[in-house]
Amino acid sequence: MVNGRSPKQLVLILGDQLSPSIAALRAANPNRDVVLLAEVQQEASYVRHHKKKIAFLFSAMRHFAKELSAAGWCVDYVRLDDEGNRGSIPGEVERALIRNGCSRVLVTKPGEWRLLDELERLRAQRNFEINIMADDRFLCSEVAFADWADGRKQLRMENFYREMRRKTGLLMDESGKPCGGRWNFDSDNRKPPKKGLRIPGPKLFPVDAITRDVLVLVEDRFGDHFGVLQPFWFAVTRRQAESAFDHFIETSFAHFGDYQDAMLSGQPYMFHAVVSLYLNAGLLDPLKLCRRIDAAYRAGAVSLNAAEGFIRQVIGWREYVRGIYWLRMPSYVKENFLEHHNPLPAFYWTAETDMACISTCVEQTRDEAYAHHIQRLMITGNFAMLAGVDPRAVHEWYLAVYADAYEWVELPNTLGMSQFADGGLLGSKPYAASGNYINRMSDYCSDCRYEVKSKTGPRACPFNYLYWDFLDRHRDKLASNPRLAFPYRNLDGMDEDYIAALRRNAAAFMHRLHA
Ligand code: FAD
Ligand code: DLZ
Ligand code: SF4
């Protein structure tokens, strides 16, 4: 207290905290405190983020600052090219404290362990008062997740998800049972793509003056980062993000469930919502979206399998991976259960490969900073695991290339779900698949140099021999997994000469890959 009044506080809002009701703003006083938003080199380059991701966040930050000012807050906004910008969040906090005559900092807990650690160090080194508040934009707090996990032999998303359904009442009937008598309709959500589907795609927004400035800045300062910057059409305000979600419900949601796992060349978005970047930056509220879907189901406007599929992703997977992240960091990022050490192939950056599925997904990632879940899991993720790529390199790629990527959500999805590097903590089996799966769920194979039906030989699909070689070389770690009993039975039924041919093909392919 200064002269009987509370001291002026600096309210730090990070680039993915663009929510007007975020904890630090709720605890602050607009008549006294100063809000700091800072564009800094370090956050834009600790991995070399996709140009579209940087432009999206800088523009959304600038728009959010304008909205806060209009709402009466005193906002101190630091642009990347402002003179004296120290290039890091701690550096800008120090400068802003002095500039604004503040004596303490209020911040909502960052979404990445790295930045939390930096703020805690700043507090210790400079003896600043930094009040780090829990991020309550999630349904399940870190403490509640740790309590849920405590004492369980196995963590499984499905059990966690059921608790979240009970907690929220989403898709629950009056007697406390799940609507439709089942918790999960995933088995209805695996339709292969049909030719001739009309796919509307996400809502595209025009570039305004704020975004135009940001695009010039990003091209100038991050021109050598991965990705194509224009055309740029992302929503950059809350209102736009809400209208992007309305557009999804009106145009795509009817097919969302059925074709959730389907992939088609030239159709990066299929019937997906394309809202993860808005949710993760704080422009959309996850529970509000789920309540709308729940209401639409109850009004008979959407099918149960679509509604349940969407709600499961948001209150199930999204919350579950965050729980795992904070439960297991900082050691989680180092896990490497399968002892994979190969470098990431160059085609993850260039798209130059004869494998049509990979080149399609990487080109799309380069152009849009987006790939849907099955493309991330079963194409680029699956290949990296079959090819024995170091999970840390895979993680850094995913963190850099997608507009929705922050470590709390990206790391468990990559390291746990897609690379099985946590040995089955997050999911019960490795998502490994041969070309057969890709052929069933996409049209990629029809335009590929390789033959998806061939298992060995120069034209054989690499996913085929790499898949069997993967199971063969990890027999000691994976054969006892009950969910892999079927493929191991198949492997055991193959004759030795055939297995030797698979191994030879895999070794030759890996040799060419790293030559
Ligand atoms: P939709 O398919 O329309 O789903 C609706 C919403 O559900 C999404 O917006 C998202 O918020 C949520 N959701 C769905 N699946 C997941 C999941 N597995 N984990 C968390 N939330 C989920 N998602 C991210 O938000 N950021 C990431 O950095 C990220 N990295 C991933 C890396 C890998 C290797 C894999 C396999 C998945 C990753 N995901 C990530 C999850 C998922 O791929 C994206 O959330 C989804 O593709 C976003 O597109 P959408 O908004 O169109 O989602
Ligand atoms: C991702 C990102 C980028 C590219 N730039 C900034 C920035 O300049 N300033 C900022 O406050 N936040 C940025 N972010 C988001 C942060 O990296 C994010 O808040 C942390 O990784 C924690 O999730
Ligand atoms: Fe991918 Fe194999 Fe199909 Fe080619 S044949 S697109 S490599 S799965």
PDB file of C-alpha atoms and ligand atoms in Angstrom, residues 256 272-276 279-280 310 313-314 317-318 321 370-373 376-377 398 404-406 409-410 413-414 417-418, ligand 1:
ATOM      1  CA  PHE A 256     -18.022 -32.987 -39.405  1.00  0.00           C
ATOM      2  CA  HIS A 272     -13.223 -29.316 -39.798  1.00  0.00           C
ATOM      3  CA  ALA A 273     -13.945 -26.246 -37.678  1.00  0.00           C
ATOM      4  CA  VAL A 274     -10.546 -24.501 -38.123  1.00  0.00           C
ATOM      5  CA  VAL A 275     -10.921 -22.812 -34.746  1.00  0.00           C
ATOM      6  CA  SER A 276      -7.985 -24.198 -32.756  1.00  0.00           C
ATOM      7  CA  LEU A 279      -9.322 -21.041 -29.112  1.00  0.00           C
ATOM      8  CA  ASN A 280      -5.659 -21.270 -28.185  1.00  0.00           C
ATOM      9  CA  PHE A 310     -16.724 -32.132 -31.487  1.00  0.00           C
ATOM     10  CA  GLN A 313     -12.195 -33.115 -28.868  1.00  0.00           C
ATOM     11  CA  VAL A 314     -12.670 -29.914 -26.900  1.00  0.00           C
ATOM     12  CA  TRP A 317      -8.662 -34.290 -25.701  1.00  0.00           C
ATOM     13  CA  ARG A 318      -7.856 -30.593 -25.376  1.00  0.00           C
ATOM     14  CA  VAL A 321      -3.374 -33.126 -23.132  1.00  0.00           C
ATOM     15  CA  TYR A 370      -2.928 -25.831 -40.941  1.00  0.00           C
ATOM     16  CA  ALA A 371      -3.409 -29.570 -41.255  1.00  0.00           C
ATOM     17  CA  HIS A 372      -6.271 -31.469 -39.701  1.00  0.00           C
ATOM     18  CA  HIS A 373      -5.815 -34.072 -37.019  1.00  0.00           C
ATOM     19  CA  ARG A 376      -0.876 -34.601 -38.505  1.00  0.00           C
ATOM     20  CA  LEU A 377      -1.288 -37.983 -36.835  1.00  0.00           C
ATOM     21  CA  TYR A 398       5.012 -29.231 -35.155  1.00  0.00           C
ATOM     22  CA  ASP A 404      -2.466 -23.220 -33.326  1.00  0.00           C
ATOM     23  CA  ALA A 405       0.743 -24.609 -31.800  1.00  0.00           C
ATOM     24  CA  TYR A 406       1.733 -23.869 -28.201  1.00  0.00           C
ATOM     25  CA  VAL A 409      -1.194 -28.704 -26.518  1.00  0.00           C
ATOM     26  CA  GLU A 410       1.349 -29.548 -29.209  1.00  0.00           C
ATOM     27  CA  ASN A 413      -0.086 -34.603 -29.098  1.00  0.00           C
ATOM     28  CA  THR A 414       3.259 -34.983 -30.846  1.00  0.00           C
ATOM     29  CA  MET A 417       0.040 -39.442 -29.183  1.00  0.00           C
ATOM     30  CA  SER A 418       1.913 -39.401 -32.468  1.00  0.00           C
TER      31      SER A 418
HETATM   32  P1  FAD B   1     -11.453 -29.864 -35.405  1.00  0.00           P
HETATM   33  O1  FAD B   1     -11.095 -31.175 -35.975  1.00  0.00           O
HETATM   34  O2  FAD B   1     -12.571 -29.151 -36.033  1.00  0.00           O
HETATM   35  O3  FAD B   1     -11.731 -30.086 -33.841  1.00  0.00           O
HETATM   36  C1  FAD B   1     -12.367 -29.098 -33.032  1.00  0.00           C
HETATM   37  C2  FAD B   1     -11.461 -28.657 -31.900  1.00  0.00           C
HETATM   38  O4  FAD B   1     -11.150 -29.739 -31.038  1.00  0.00           O
HETATM   39  C3  FAD B   1     -10.103 -28.106 -32.326  1.00  0.00           C
HETATM   40  O5  FAD B   1     -10.204 -26.761 -32.729  1.00  0.00           O
HETATM   41  C4  FAD B   1      -9.267 -28.289 -31.088  1.00  0.00           C
HETATM   42  O6  FAD B   1      -9.365 -27.189 -30.225  1.00  0.00           O
HETATM   43  C5  FAD B   1      -9.889 -29.508 -30.419  1.00  0.00           C
HETATM   44  N1  FAD B   1      -9.044 -30.698 -30.624  1.00  0.00           N
HETATM   45  C6  FAD B   1      -9.232 -31.690 -31.504  1.00  0.00           C
HETATM   46  N2  FAD B   1      -8.312 -32.651 -31.334  1.00  0.00           N
HETATM   47  C7  FAD B   1      -7.501 -32.234 -30.350  1.00  0.00           C
HETATM   48  C8  FAD B   1      -6.350 -32.788 -29.732  1.00  0.00           C
HETATM   49  N3  FAD B   1      -5.856 -33.980 -30.081  1.00  0.00           N
HETATM   50  N4  FAD B   1      -5.742 -32.067 -28.785  1.00  0.00           N
HETATM   51  C9  FAD B   1      -6.214 -30.864 -28.405  1.00  0.00           C
HETATM   52  N5  FAD B   1      -7.313 -30.302 -28.944  1.00  0.00           N
HETATM   53  C10 FAD B   1      -7.951 -30.990 -29.898  1.00  0.00           C
HETATM   54  N6  FAD B   1      -3.979 -28.974 -31.638  1.00  0.00           N
HETATM   55  C11 FAD B   1      -3.722 -27.709 -31.280  1.00  0.00           C
HETATM   56  O7  FAD B   1      -4.643 -26.965 -30.927  1.00  0.00           O
HETATM   57  N7  FAD B   1      -2.442 -27.238 -31.269  1.00  0.00           N
HETATM   58  C12 FAD B   1      -1.383 -28.020 -31.649  1.00  0.00           C
HETATM   59  O8  FAD B   1      -0.245 -27.555 -31.633  1.00  0.00           O
HETATM   60  C13 FAD B   1      -1.637 -29.356 -32.052  1.00  0.00           C
HETATM   61  N8  FAD B   1      -0.625 -30.166 -32.441  1.00  0.00           N
HETATM   62  C14 FAD B   1      -0.888 -31.443 -32.832  1.00  0.00           C
HETATM   63  C15 FAD B   1       0.174 -32.267 -33.203  1.00  0.00           C
HETATM   64  C16 FAD B   1      -0.067 -33.571 -33.585  1.00  0.00           C
HETATM   65  C17 FAD B   1       1.081 -34.464 -33.955  1.00  0.00           C
HETATM   66  C18 FAD B   1      -1.387 -34.064 -33.595  1.00  0.00           C
HETATM   67  C19 FAD B   1      -1.661 -35.479 -33.975  1.00  0.00           C
HETATM   68  C20 FAD B   1      -2.444 -33.258 -33.220  1.00  0.00           C
HETATM   69  C21 FAD B   1      -2.218 -31.946 -32.833  1.00  0.00           C
HETATM   70  N9  FAD B   1      -3.275 -31.092 -32.440  1.00  0.00           N
HETATM   71  C22 FAD B   1      -2.997 -29.807 -32.041  1.00  0.00           C
HETATM   72  C23 FAD B   1      -4.658 -31.576 -32.362  1.00  0.00           C
HETATM   73  C24 FAD B   1      -5.513 -31.357 -33.640  1.00  0.00           C
HETATM   74  O9  FAD B   1      -4.812 -31.845 -34.760  1.00  0.00           O
HETATM   75  C25 FAD B   1      -5.893 -29.893 -33.852  1.00  0.00           C
HETATM   76  O10 FAD B   1      -6.474 -29.392 -32.672  1.00  0.00           O
HETATM   77  C26 FAD B   1      -6.909 -29.751 -34.970  1.00  0.00           C
HETATM   78  O11 FAD B   1      -6.398 -30.298 -36.154  1.00  0.00           O
HETATM   79  C27 FAD B   1      -7.255 -28.292 -35.156  1.00  0.00           C
HETATM   80  O12 FAD B   1      -8.060 -28.085 -36.282  1.00  0.00           O
HETATM   81  P2  FAD B   1      -9.611 -27.716 -36.160  1.00  0.00           P
HETATM   82  O13 FAD B   1      -9.800 -26.508 -35.342  1.00  0.00           O
HETATM   83  O14 FAD B   1     -10.138 -27.693 -37.544  1.00  0.00           O
HETATM   84  O15 FAD B   1     -10.137 -28.952 -35.343  1.00  0.00           O
END
